[in-house]
Amino acid sequence: MDRGEVKVMSDEEVTAGIQSMVRQSPAPFRPLVVLEFAVGAKQSAIEWMISKLQGSEATGGAELEVSAVVMTYKQGTSQTVLYIGAKNTRLLSAADMTSLCKVYKDNHYREFTIEDMANFKGIEDVDSFLTTAEKQKLILHEMEAVRASDEEGHIPGYDKIKLWTGKSILKKYLSREIITKMYPLHEPEEIKKLGADWYQLKRVFKEQPIDDIRHYFGEKIALYFAFLGYYTIALIPPAFIGIIYFITSWQSMYREAIFAVFNLIWATIFLEVWKRYCSELSYRWGTIDMVSSKYDEPRANYYGTLGENPVTGKPEPVFPKWKRNFRFYCVTVPIVSVALGIAFYIMLGYFIMQEWADKKYASEKSWVNFSVLYLPTVIYAVLIGIVNAIYRKVAKKLNDWENHRLQSAYDNHLIVKLILFDFVNCFISLFYVAFYIQDMALLRSHLAALLITQQLIGQVQEAMVPFLFLKRRKKQVDEVLKKQNALQKKEYFNGEIAEDVQRQAGMESEMEEYNGTMDDYLEMFLQFGYVFLFSSAFPLAALWALINNVTEIRSDAFKMVKVFQRPFAESAASIGAWQVAFELISIMAVMTNCALIGMNPEVRKLLPSDVTAVNIVLIFVAVEHIILAIKVAVAYLIPDQPKWVEIELAKTAYQSKLALQEKHFQVNLSKHIHRTSQDKEKIDAVLKEKSQ
C-alpha cells in the first residue's frame, strides 16, 4: 500500500473502530500533545497506535491518556486527531526512569526518584511539580519508547511498511506520513508574556529572559540564545576598534598587525568566559552533571536486533559497530569527498567568471560596469547558500543511515559533516585569493562582498518575517475555516475536548515545524569564521556581524513565539561540539592572520634585505607559536567553572556520598538485627535441647 493511498471509510466503521479501541476514563485530562493522522489513514493502523499509547508498560505500551476526535468531511473522507496527556503518577514514574533533575530540599538539583520523592521541593503540589515543558518531554519519551517486537513485522493495514525489531513505532508512523503532524501545545498566556519580555522593540538593548526561555522551551534552545547573546556582546570591542581603524589613517601594517593580534586574543577570552557562564547556567538548571553516555537510552530512530544493554540490563536494539563503520568509511566519506570536489570546481568557475568580467568591464568606469564587476561575487554568494542547503539534506540522510545509537553521537557526526563542507564551500575562495593569488585588495573586496551579500539576504528574510507571519496567520485562519466548513460530523471518544483547545490546536497545526538549532549554530559558526579568520584584511567584518546579530536575536525570538510550533524541550549542559568548532576556528585564525601579515610587502621592508624567504617563514612561524602560547595561557588562566560552582558541586557530591553511606548503614543494620535474631533463636534452641 502506498503512503498516499486513501481509503474512504463509512461513518459507522470509523465510529465503531475508534470506540472499541479508546479506553474510557472517568475524568477528563489536560491534553499536552497532539497527533494528527493523515486524512484517510487506515483504521487498523489508527487503532493499533491507540492501543500502543494506552497499553500498559508490561505489554509494551506507553500507558498514556488518549482522547480521539474523528472528523468526517463532506467529501466522504475522515481524519483522526489524538490528544495525548498523562496521569501525574505516570509522569512521575517516567521522571524517575529518565533521571530528570529537580530541586531537592537542600536547594540543589538531584535526579528525581519516587523512593525519595517526599524530599523534593514542590512535591506537595503534584500538578505543578513538573513544568508543562517537562511533562511534554516525558510524554514524548514514553511514546518513542514503544518499539516493535519480533512478532510485529509491519504496520497493520500497511503490509509494505515493514517494522524493524526494536525501532520506535511512532517514528515509523511519522516517517511514512501515516501520522502527519506531532506537536506539543503552547500555553497561550505564558507564551504571550514571554514574547513581551523577549522580542519587542523596547527590549532590543536589554538582556534576554534566558531563565524564562529555558522554563518554556528547554535548556537546549535557551543555551543557543544565551550563546548568541554572549557572542553579540563580544563583537562590540572588535567592531568599535574596526570603525576607528576604518576612519583613521594609521599605516596599514600597524593596523593589520595590532588589530589581528587583538582579535585573536579576544576570541580566546570570549570562548573561555562563555564556558564559565555556560557552567553557571547549567548548574542553575540542574544539567551540569548529566548522566554519562553509557547509561543514556538509544535514539528513537535507532534500530537493530532487540537485545539488552550490558550496563542497565534494559532491552534495547543492538546494531553492529563494524556495520556502522563500514557505512561511514565506504559510503559517507566518498560522498562527502565528491561534494567537496564539487565545491572546489564551483569556486574555480567563479574565478574564471570574475576574470572575464575584469577583462571586459574594468577599463571603463560606470555604474553598469561596476555592477557587472561585482555580479560574479554576488552570484557566487547566492550559489554557496543553495549548495549548502542541498548538501545539508544529503548529510542528514547519510547520518540517519549510519544509525548512531546516541543522540549526542548523531548530532556530533552531523555537525562534523556540515562544518567540513560549509567551511570548504564558504572559505575556500578566500584561502585561494589570500595564499595563491596573494592579492590583499582582492581578498578585502571578496570577503566584504561575501559577508555583506549573505547577511543582506538574511536580513531581507528576517525583515520579511513579520509580514510573512501576517500572511501566514491569515492563511491559517482560512485553512481552519475551510476545514470547519467542510466538516460534516465530529465525534469524541474518551471525553470531549474543549472547543478553545481544538481551535488552538487547529491554528498551531498550520504553523511551521521548528527544525532545531543546528542551522542557527552553523550560520553563527560561518560568521565567526568571516570575522576572525581574515580580520587583518577586513576590520569592519565585526561591525557587520554585530548589526546582523542584534536583529537576529529578536527575529529568531519572534519566530519561536509566533511562527513555529512549540518544540519539545531538550536537556543540555553545554553547546556541545560547537564549542570545539569555534575553538578550532580561533586557532586556525592565528595561522591565517600571521601568514597574511607575513606576506604584506610593508612588513618585509622592515626586515634586513639579506633575509631569505625561508627565514621570513620561520620568523612568522615563531610569531604564530608565541600567539598560540598566549592563547593557551589565557585559556589556562580562565577556569572553565567559577569557584562557587566548583564548591557547590563538591558539596552536592559530598552530601550524595553521606546519603549513600547512610543508606548502606541502614541496610547493614537491618541485616545485622535480622542475623542477631536468628542467632538468638539458634542459641535458645540449643540450650533448650541440652536442658532436656
XYZ file of C-alpha atoms in Angstrom:
692
model
C 0.000 0.000 0.000
C 1.467 3.393 -0.978
C 1.542 6.048 1.725
C -0.542 8.349 -0.410
C -3.424 5.884 -0.878
C -6.648 6.959 0.794
C -9.450 4.616 1.665
C -12.864 6.115 2.259
C -14.498 4.522 5.297
C -18.091 4.744 6.328
C -19.061 6.719 9.438
C -20.116 3.506 11.171
C -16.728 1.835 10.557
C -14.789 4.792 11.926
C -17.050 5.182 14.974
C -17.096 1.509 15.852
C -13.369 1.062 15.391
C -12.208 4.039 17.420
C -14.814 3.484 20.136
C -13.648 -0.107 20.569
C -10.007 0.965 20.991
C -10.157 4.114 23.119
C -10.373 3.096 26.755
C -12.856 5.191 28.671
C -11.600 7.151 31.686
C -13.798 8.539 34.457
C -12.394 12.093 34.391
C -11.197 14.420 31.619
C -7.467 15.117 31.347
C -5.399 18.050 30.158
C -4.150 17.428 26.602
C -0.466 18.309 26.181
C 0.499 16.747 22.846
C -1.405 16.387 19.572
C -1.030 13.650 16.956
C -2.743 14.131 13.593
C -3.275 11.144 11.337
C -3.330 11.541 7.576
C -6.751 12.023 6.037
C -7.986 8.554 5.139
C -5.338 6.722 7.190
C -6.097 3.025 7.623
C -8.387 2.397 10.552
C -6.442 -0.660 11.698
C -3.232 1.427 11.873
C -5.017 4.091 13.955
C -6.481 1.506 16.308
C -3.098 -0.185 16.751
C -1.388 3.103 17.606
C -4.100 3.959 20.147
C -3.729 0.533 21.751
C 0.042 1.059 21.968
C -0.297 4.501 23.530
C -2.879 3.365 26.061
C -1.446 -0.089 26.747
C 0.316 -0.859 30.000
C 4.102 -0.857 30.288
C 4.009 -4.576 30.967
C 2.540 -5.180 27.491
C 4.932 -2.771 25.767
C 2.593 0.220 25.795
C 3.114 3.836 26.866
C 0.280 3.897 29.444
C -0.853 7.395 28.464
C -4.245 9.112 28.403
C -5.718 9.384 24.903
C -8.757 11.225 23.612
C -9.675 10.770 19.959
C -11.550 13.232 17.783
C -12.816 11.803 14.488
C -13.796 14.396 11.905
C -15.834 13.317 8.913
C -15.787 15.668 5.931
C -18.402 16.292 3.264
C -16.126 14.716 0.638
C -16.592 11.395 2.436
C -13.097 11.272 3.962
C -12.279 11.290 7.656
C -9.371 12.310 9.856
C -8.490 11.237 13.367
C -6.710 13.563 15.791
C -5.374 12.230 19.083
C -4.998 14.465 22.139
C -2.414 12.958 24.475
C -1.950 13.517 28.198
C -0.803 11.527 31.209
C -1.708 10.997 34.837
C 0.611 12.500 37.425
C 1.607 9.046 38.652
C 2.668 8.073 35.125
C 4.638 11.280 34.659
C 6.443 10.860 37.979
C 7.308 7.279 37.070
C 8.725 8.491 33.733
C 10.678 11.242 35.535
C 12.231 8.557 37.728
C 13.100 6.340 34.761
C 14.680 9.190 32.768
C 16.662 10.602 35.725
C 15.007 14.017 35.450
C 16.690 16.518 37.776
C 14.541 18.519 40.182
C 15.267 20.776 43.167
C 15.948 18.819 46.367
C 15.172 20.053 49.879
C 18.766 21.342 50.186
C 18.135 23.637 47.134
C 20.425 21.579 44.893
C 19.314 19.716 41.806
C 19.211 15.934 42.112
C 17.905 13.093 39.994
C 14.270 12.540 40.866
C 13.364 9.176 42.393
C 9.976 8.009 43.594
C 11.632 6.368 46.603
C 12.922 9.770 47.791
C 10.037 11.788 46.360
C 8.991 13.400 49.663
C 12.305 15.271 49.926
C 11.921 17.201 46.660
C 10.715 20.794 46.767
C 7.224 21.456 45.434
C 6.108 17.810 45.511
C 3.171 18.751 47.746
C 1.528 20.299 44.646
C 1.882 17.376 42.259
C 0.139 19.146 39.351
C 2.721 21.935 39.226
C 5.757 19.937 40.398
C 6.640 19.237 36.766
C 6.578 22.109 34.287
C 4.472 21.784 31.156
C 7.649 21.525 29.066
C 8.881 18.658 31.261
C 5.529 16.875 31.037
C 5.544 17.138 27.234
C 9.144 15.886 27.083
C 8.263 12.883 29.262
C 5.188 12.089 27.155
C 7.333 12.161 24.012
C 9.867 9.876 25.672
C 7.191 7.347 26.575
C 5.642 7.454 23.091
C 9.018 6.977 21.407
C 9.903 4.157 23.815
C 7.149 1.976 22.316
C 9.145 -0.272 19.997
C 8.299 -3.077 17.611
C 8.731 -6.658 18.792
C 9.859 -9.663 16.743
C 6.246 -10.614 16.026
C 5.261 -7.144 14.779
C 6.681 -7.223 11.279
C 4.594 -4.454 9.702
C 2.065 -1.726 10.486
C -1.500 -3.090 10.430
C -3.207 -2.110 7.193
C 0.125 -1.328 5.504
C 1.715 -4.645 4.614
C 4.534 -2.990 2.664
C 5.637 -0.792 5.567
C 7.975 -3.106 7.447
C 8.958 -2.611 11.076
C 12.495 -3.131 12.331
C 12.627 -5.058 15.575
C 13.347 -2.602 18.367
C 12.636 0.518 16.290
C 10.268 3.214 17.550
C 6.788 2.637 16.147
C 5.895 6.324 16.444
C 8.920 7.336 14.350
C 7.878 4.861 11.655
C 4.372 6.333 11.538
C 5.871 9.814 11.164
C 8.462 8.899 8.527
C 5.822 7.167 6.381
C 3.351 10.023 6.936
C 0.623 7.888 8.477
C 0.868 10.447 11.264
C 1.416 13.758 9.504
C 1.912 16.071 12.471
C 3.010 15.804 16.088
C 3.406 18.855 18.298
C 3.145 19.898 21.949
C 0.555 22.569 22.625
C 1.541 26.131 23.507
C 0.422 27.783 26.742
C -1.262 30.950 25.396
C -0.837 33.208 28.432
C 2.713 32.128 29.207
C 3.964 32.462 25.616
C 2.334 35.890 25.348
C 4.183 37.085 28.463
C 7.472 35.575 27.240
C 7.111 37.344 23.880
C 6.519 40.702 25.584
C 9.738 40.296 27.589
C 11.802 38.971 24.703
C 11.401 40.297 21.174
C 9.551 43.608 21.421
C 11.380 46.700 20.126
C 11.742 48.261 23.581
C 13.726 45.158 24.651
C 16.330 45.370 21.842
C 19.176 46.522 24.096
C 18.066 44.656 27.208
C 19.122 41.240 28.447
C 17.167 38.259 27.165
C 14.954 36.395 29.701
C 17.126 33.269 29.458
C 15.620 31.538 32.520
C 12.097 32.052 31.163
C 13.196 30.727 27.757
C 14.623 27.650 29.454
C 11.451 27.166 31.502
C 9.283 27.239 28.370
C 11.468 25.782 25.602
C 14.063 23.730 27.492
C 17.805 24.001 28.071
C 18.998 23.323 24.525
C 17.172 26.269 22.946
C 17.908 28.523 25.936
C 21.649 27.824 25.598
C 21.536 28.729 21.903
C 20.002 32.136 22.640
C 22.371 32.634 25.584
C 25.362 31.922 23.323
C 24.035 34.159 20.542
C 23.570 36.997 23.033
C 27.006 36.483 24.581
C 28.691 36.340 21.167
C 26.888 39.518 20.074
C 28.169 41.402 23.136
C 31.676 40.041 22.464
C 31.575 41.592 18.969
C 31.286 45.143 20.361
C 35.020 45.738 21.101
C 36.355 44.470 17.724
C 33.527 46.329 15.926
C 34.408 49.576 17.742
C 38.135 49.230 17.014
C 37.336 48.295 13.421
C 35.401 51.540 12.967
C 38.323 53.561 14.384
C 40.776 51.849 12.027
C 38.453 52.420 9.100
C 38.091 56.171 9.631
C 41.704 56.901 10.663
C 44.824 56.981 8.541
C 47.022 54.619 10.513
C 49.665 52.848 8.487
C 48.235 49.671 7.028
C 50.894 47.401 8.513
C 50.356 48.543 12.100
C 46.598 48.480 11.693
C 46.575 44.923 10.404
C 49.056 43.533 12.920
C 47.609 45.168 16.068
C 44.008 44.520 15.112
C 44.721 40.887 14.202
C 46.529 40.163 17.490
C 43.754 41.831 19.493
C 41.082 39.806 17.692
C 42.931 36.530 18.217
C 43.356 37.055 21.958
C 39.828 38.450 22.291
C 38.291 35.391 20.580
C 40.006 33.154 23.154
C 38.845 35.305 26.074
C 35.277 35.265 24.737
C 35.165 31.469 24.336
C 36.687 30.837 27.777
C 34.423 33.315 29.568
C 31.443 31.810 27.747
C 32.340 28.369 29.146
C 32.241 29.844 32.658
C 28.856 31.460 32.042
C 27.554 28.255 30.447
C 28.599 26.249 33.524
C 26.715 28.751 35.727
C 23.569 28.303 33.628
C 23.804 24.511 33.515
C 24.384 24.375 37.281
C 21.417 26.662 37.896
C 19.263 24.462 35.664
C 20.477 21.158 37.092
C 22.034 19.815 33.876
C 25.748 20.334 34.651
C 26.160 16.767 35.855
C 24.113 14.985 33.213
C 24.282 11.178 33.182
C 27.205 9.586 31.358
C 26.514 8.401 27.820
C 26.949 4.723 28.697
C 23.665 4.963 30.617
C 21.813 7.013 28.000
C 18.883 5.451 26.221
C 19.215 4.979 22.450
C 17.666 7.412 19.974
C 14.090 6.783 18.956
C 15.224 6.225 15.326
C 17.968 3.784 16.330
C 17.228 0.257 15.136
C 18.728 -3.209 15.244
C 18.189 -6.660 16.701
C 16.426 -6.413 20.053
C 18.964 -7.149 22.777
C 19.974 -5.992 26.234
C 22.027 -3.043 27.460
C 25.059 -4.585 29.234
C 25.146 -1.763 31.804
C 21.485 -1.179 32.676
C 20.083 -4.576 31.694
C 17.210 -2.867 29.871
C 16.048 -4.220 26.496
C 17.216 -2.114 23.541
C 18.177 -2.523 19.856
C 21.705 -3.723 19.057
C 23.445 -2.669 15.836
C 26.960 -3.981 14.978
C 29.700 -1.357 15.216
C 31.525 -2.788 12.166
C 28.445 -2.206 10.038
C 28.209 1.442 11.124
C 31.937 1.932 10.423
C 31.556 0.289 7.016
C 28.725 2.654 6.110
C 30.745 5.653 7.291
C 34.091 4.893 5.635
C 32.860 3.175 2.475
C 29.811 5.327 1.648
C 29.719 8.572 3.648
C 33.376 9.533 3.237
C 33.381 9.071 -0.600
C 30.123 11.027 -0.994
C 31.378 13.888 1.207
C 34.675 13.904 -0.743
C 32.783 14.231 -4.024
C 30.737 17.097 -2.534
C 33.952 18.879 -1.507
C 35.290 18.428 -5.052
C 32.109 19.982 -6.473
C 32.520 22.965 -4.118
C 36.123 23.392 -5.316
C 35.139 23.411 -9.002
C 32.308 25.875 -8.349
C 34.933 28.154 -6.794
C 37.164 27.801 -9.891
C 34.174 28.640 -12.084
C 33.610 31.787 -10.059
C 37.190 32.974 -10.579
C 37.008 32.275 -14.326
C 33.821 34.328 -14.470
C 35.378 37.107 -12.394
C 38.472 37.213 -14.593
C 36.286 37.533 -17.701
C 34.309 40.391 -16.124
C 37.522 42.185 -15.089
C 38.973 41.999 -18.589
C 35.813 43.202 -20.291
C 34.399 45.827 -17.928
C 37.223 47.064 -15.647
C 38.682 49.520 -18.177
C 35.680 51.897 -18.317
C 34.214 53.454 -15.170
C 30.410 53.427 -14.997
C 27.689 52.195 -12.655
C 26.773 49.451 -15.122
C 30.358 48.228 -15.382
C 30.777 48.470 -11.594
C 27.654 46.325 -11.085
C 28.821 43.734 -13.611
C 32.229 43.526 -11.916
C 30.587 42.561 -8.608
C 27.920 40.341 -10.183
C 30.069 37.137 -10.167
C 30.700 37.553 -6.426
C 27.012 38.080 -5.711
C 26.097 35.033 -7.830
C 28.789 33.001 -6.056
C 27.488 34.060 -2.610
C 23.938 33.038 -3.568
C 25.207 29.783 -5.084
C 27.067 28.977 -1.856
C 23.775 29.190 0.041
C 21.968 26.945 -2.465
C 24.706 24.310 -2.483
C 24.882 24.369 1.322
C 21.122 23.755 1.550
C 21.306 20.777 -0.838
C 24.299 19.291 0.968
C 22.576 19.573 4.360
C 19.787 17.303 3.147
C 22.320 14.789 1.809
C 24.323 14.930 5.054
C 21.203 14.292 7.146
C 20.230 11.288 5.005
C 23.724 9.839 5.394
C 23.697 10.481 9.130
C 20.321 8.745 9.506
C 21.590 5.774 7.505
C 24.702 5.396 9.684
C 22.332 4.565 12.571
C 24.091 6.098 15.579
C 22.908 4.815 18.940
C 23.073 8.019 20.998
C 21.562 11.372 20.158
C 24.855 13.052 21.113
C 26.811 10.846 18.671
C 24.226 11.503 15.960
C 24.457 15.276 16.497
C 28.261 15.302 16.601
C 28.612 13.318 13.362
C 26.118 15.600 11.631
C 27.928 18.704 12.926
C 31.255 17.408 11.572
C 29.727 16.704 8.137
C 28.108 20.141 7.942
C 31.115 22.070 9.257
C 33.545 20.319 6.914
C 31.544 21.046 3.777
C 30.361 24.539 4.706
C 33.865 25.542 5.749
C 35.277 24.467 2.382
C 32.348 25.858 0.410
C 32.376 29.256 2.128
C 36.083 29.823 2.797
C 37.993 28.025 0.023
C 37.760 31.030 -2.304
C 39.143 33.298 0.434
C 42.096 30.969 1.028
C 42.654 30.818 -2.734
C 42.818 34.624 -3.011
C 44.889 35.066 0.148
C 47.559 32.396 -0.368
C 47.549 31.522 -4.078
C 46.775 34.807 -5.823
C 48.163 36.761 -2.812
C 46.141 39.876 -3.563
C 45.129 41.675 -0.313
C 42.925 44.197 -2.110
C 41.008 41.412 -3.857
C 40.782 39.465 -0.575
C 39.328 42.504 1.183
C 36.713 43.164 -1.502
C 35.868 39.470 -1.889
C 35.453 38.966 1.865
C 33.320 42.090 2.146
C 31.157 41.040 -0.797
C 30.600 37.507 0.562
C 29.847 38.592 4.125
C 27.656 41.561 3.243
C 25.748 39.731 0.472
C 24.941 36.745 2.674
C 23.924 38.960 5.585
C 21.815 41.251 3.412
C 19.970 38.213 2.075
C 19.496 37.051 5.662
C 18.347 40.494 6.798
C 15.808 40.754 3.988
C 14.456 37.376 5.035
C 14.353 38.439 8.707
C 12.661 41.754 7.828
C 10.049 39.835 5.857
C 9.225 37.598 8.814
C 6.547 39.835 10.403
C 4.919 40.460 7.002
C 5.010 36.779 6.100
C 3.695 35.955 9.564
C 0.607 38.090 8.996
C 0.017 36.413 5.647
C 0.622 33.028 7.201
C -1.744 33.724 10.076
C -4.454 34.765 7.613
C -3.828 31.554 5.686
C -4.043 29.560 8.923
C -7.386 31.116 9.778
C -8.607 30.433 6.237
C -7.482 26.802 6.481
C -9.237 26.326 9.827
C -12.431 27.909 8.463
C -12.164 25.789 5.330
C -11.927 22.628 7.432
C -14.848 23.714 9.580
C -16.971 24.424 6.507
C -16.086 21.052 5.026
C -16.801 19.273 8.313
C -19.876 17.119 8.288
C -19.618 15.405 11.656
C -17.299 15.406 14.661
C -17.226 12.638 17.249
C -15.371 12.368 20.553
C -14.121 9.247 22.283
C -12.913 9.252 25.871
C -14.384 12.670 26.669
C -14.882 15.884 24.765
C -12.000 18.222 24.054
C -12.853 21.854 24.789
C -13.571 23.973 21.719
C -10.878 26.520 22.622
C -8.273 23.740 22.820
C -9.385 22.422 19.431
C -9.197 25.923 17.914
C -5.731 26.364 19.390
C -4.617 23.003 18.020
C -6.080 23.878 14.631
C -4.069 27.108 14.470
C -0.844 25.514 15.716
C -1.271 22.677 13.251
C -0.788 25.177 10.420
C 2.363 26.673 11.969
C 5.823 25.754 10.693
C 7.722 22.965 12.422
C 10.877 24.047 14.253
C 13.854 22.048 12.979
C 16.247 22.646 15.862
C 19.299 24.808 16.500
C 21.684 23.114 14.038
C 21.257 25.611 11.177
C 21.386 28.564 13.576
C 24.689 27.427 15.079
C 26.091 26.744 11.613
C 25.210 30.261 10.463
C 26.935 31.672 13.566
C 29.981 29.446 13.002
C 30.442 30.703 9.439
C 30.020 34.306 10.551
C 32.636 33.755 13.283
C 34.999 32.488 10.582
C 34.433 35.550 8.369
C 35.111 37.874 11.303
C 38.250 36.259 12.763
C 39.970 34.186 10.049
C 40.826 37.222 7.926
C 40.331 40.029 10.447
C 43.505 41.802 9.337
C 42.086 42.130 5.820
C 38.608 43.500 6.642
C 38.325 45.253 10.050
C 34.633 46.109 9.518
C 33.587 42.442 9.464
C 32.837 42.530 13.208
C 30.605 45.594 12.755
C 28.536 43.905 10.065
C 28.241 40.783 12.216
C 27.176 42.854 15.238
C 24.426 44.665 13.315
C 23.215 41.357 11.911
C 23.124 39.630 15.312
C 21.219 42.392 17.100
C 18.334 41.905 14.691
C 18.877 38.123 14.538
C 18.188 37.700 18.256
C 14.824 39.443 18.106
C 13.727 37.966 14.790
C 14.581 34.437 15.999
C 12.670 35.164 19.211
C 9.669 36.392 17.200
C 9.690 33.202 15.137
C 9.902 31.000 18.241
C 6.892 32.739 19.777
C 4.709 33.476 16.750
C 5.774 31.413 13.733
C 6.915 27.950 14.844
C 5.061 25.150 16.526
C 6.235 24.643 20.070
C 9.224 22.266 20.023
C 9.678 19.513 22.581
C 12.092 20.594 25.317
C 15.564 19.015 25.284
C 18.108 18.936 28.094
C 21.658 20.183 27.526
C 24.672 21.032 29.684
C 26.571 22.992 27.027
C 26.584 23.837 23.319
C 28.401 20.527 22.744
C 30.589 20.035 19.689
C 30.018 23.622 18.594
C 32.304 24.803 21.420
C 35.147 22.745 19.917
C 34.314 24.008 16.412
C 34.562 27.658 17.464
C 37.828 26.989 19.318
C 39.315 25.328 16.232
C 38.407 28.361 14.127
C 40.104 30.650 16.667
C 43.284 28.530 16.458
C 43.180 28.486 12.667
C 42.709 32.264 12.716
C 46.158 32.619 14.317
C 47.742 30.807 11.362
C 45.852 32.694 8.651
C 46.400 36.154 10.138
C 50.099 35.562 10.820
C 50.502 34.345 7.242
C 48.652 37.386 5.859
C 50.814 39.789 7.880
C 53.945 37.911 6.867
C 53.083 38.263 3.181
C 52.494 42.014 3.499
C 55.182 43.893 1.484
C 55.322 46.669 4.115
C 56.311 44.124 6.743
C 59.042 42.709 4.547
C 60.511 46.198 4.094
C 61.210 46.344 7.836
C 63.377 43.217 7.663
C 67.035 43.272 6.556
C 67.466 42.947 2.804
C 69.526 39.786 3.101
C 66.765 37.849 4.878
C 65.673 34.950 2.707
C 62.099 33.809 2.083
C 62.750 30.749 4.261
C 63.868 32.942 7.160
C 60.756 35.113 6.785
C 58.590 31.997 7.021
C 60.487 30.839 10.122
C 60.113 34.259 11.757
C 56.350 34.287 11.316
C 56.008 30.651 12.344
C 57.758 31.654 15.567
C 55.390 34.627 15.975
C 52.450 32.297 15.343
C 53.667 29.928 18.062
C 54.091 32.809 20.502
C 50.487 33.940 19.901
C 49.263 30.340 20.243
C 51.172 30.082 23.524
C 49.472 33.275 24.731
C 46.076 31.815 23.744
C 46.828 28.612 25.674
C 47.970 30.647 28.694
C 44.782 32.753 28.594
C 42.641 29.604 28.330
C 44.517 28.071 31.289
C 44.241 31.192 33.455
C 40.462 31.408 32.958
C 38.895 28.371 34.692
C 36.013 26.680 32.896
C 33.893 26.893 36.042
C 33.578 29.708 38.601
C 34.860 28.859 42.076
C 31.391 28.972 43.597
C 30.121 26.389 41.090
C 33.043 24.081 41.922
C 32.277 24.431 45.642
C 28.563 23.748 45.153
C 29.311 20.680 43.036
C 31.714 19.430 45.701
C 29.031 19.962 48.369
C 26.495 18.033 46.309
C 28.957 15.166 45.763
C 29.758 15.083 49.490
C 26.086 15.096 50.508
C 25.358 12.328 47.990
C 28.214 10.302 49.498
C 26.820 10.792 53.015
C 23.331 9.798 51.852
C 24.723 6.644 50.211
C 26.673 5.762 53.374
C 23.550 6.288 55.462
C 21.587 4.017 53.140
C 24.277 1.315 53.328
C 24.353 1.677 57.122
C 20.586 1.198 57.366
C 20.733 -1.860 55.093
C 23.627 -3.388 57.062
C 21.929 -2.588 60.384
C 18.780 -4.330 59.224
C 20.811 -7.355 58.150
C 22.668 -7.338 61.487
C 19.448 -7.197 63.518
C 17.964 -9.983 61.420
C 21.114 -12.096 61.795
C 21.271 -11.425 65.575
C 17.662 -12.523 65.912
C 18.408 -15.729 64.012
C 21.490 -16.416 66.151
C 19.472 -15.892 69.347
C 16.848 -18.353 68.137
C 19.555 -20.933 67.400
C 21.155 -20.485 70.863
C 17.786 -20.780 72.603
C 17.039 -23.915 70.619
C 20.396 -25.495 71.574
C 20.048 -24.604 75.266
C 16.524 -25.953 75.312
C 17.692 -29.183 73.761
C 20.527 -29.557 76.320
C 18.231 -28.907 79.244
C 16.028 -31.748 78.153
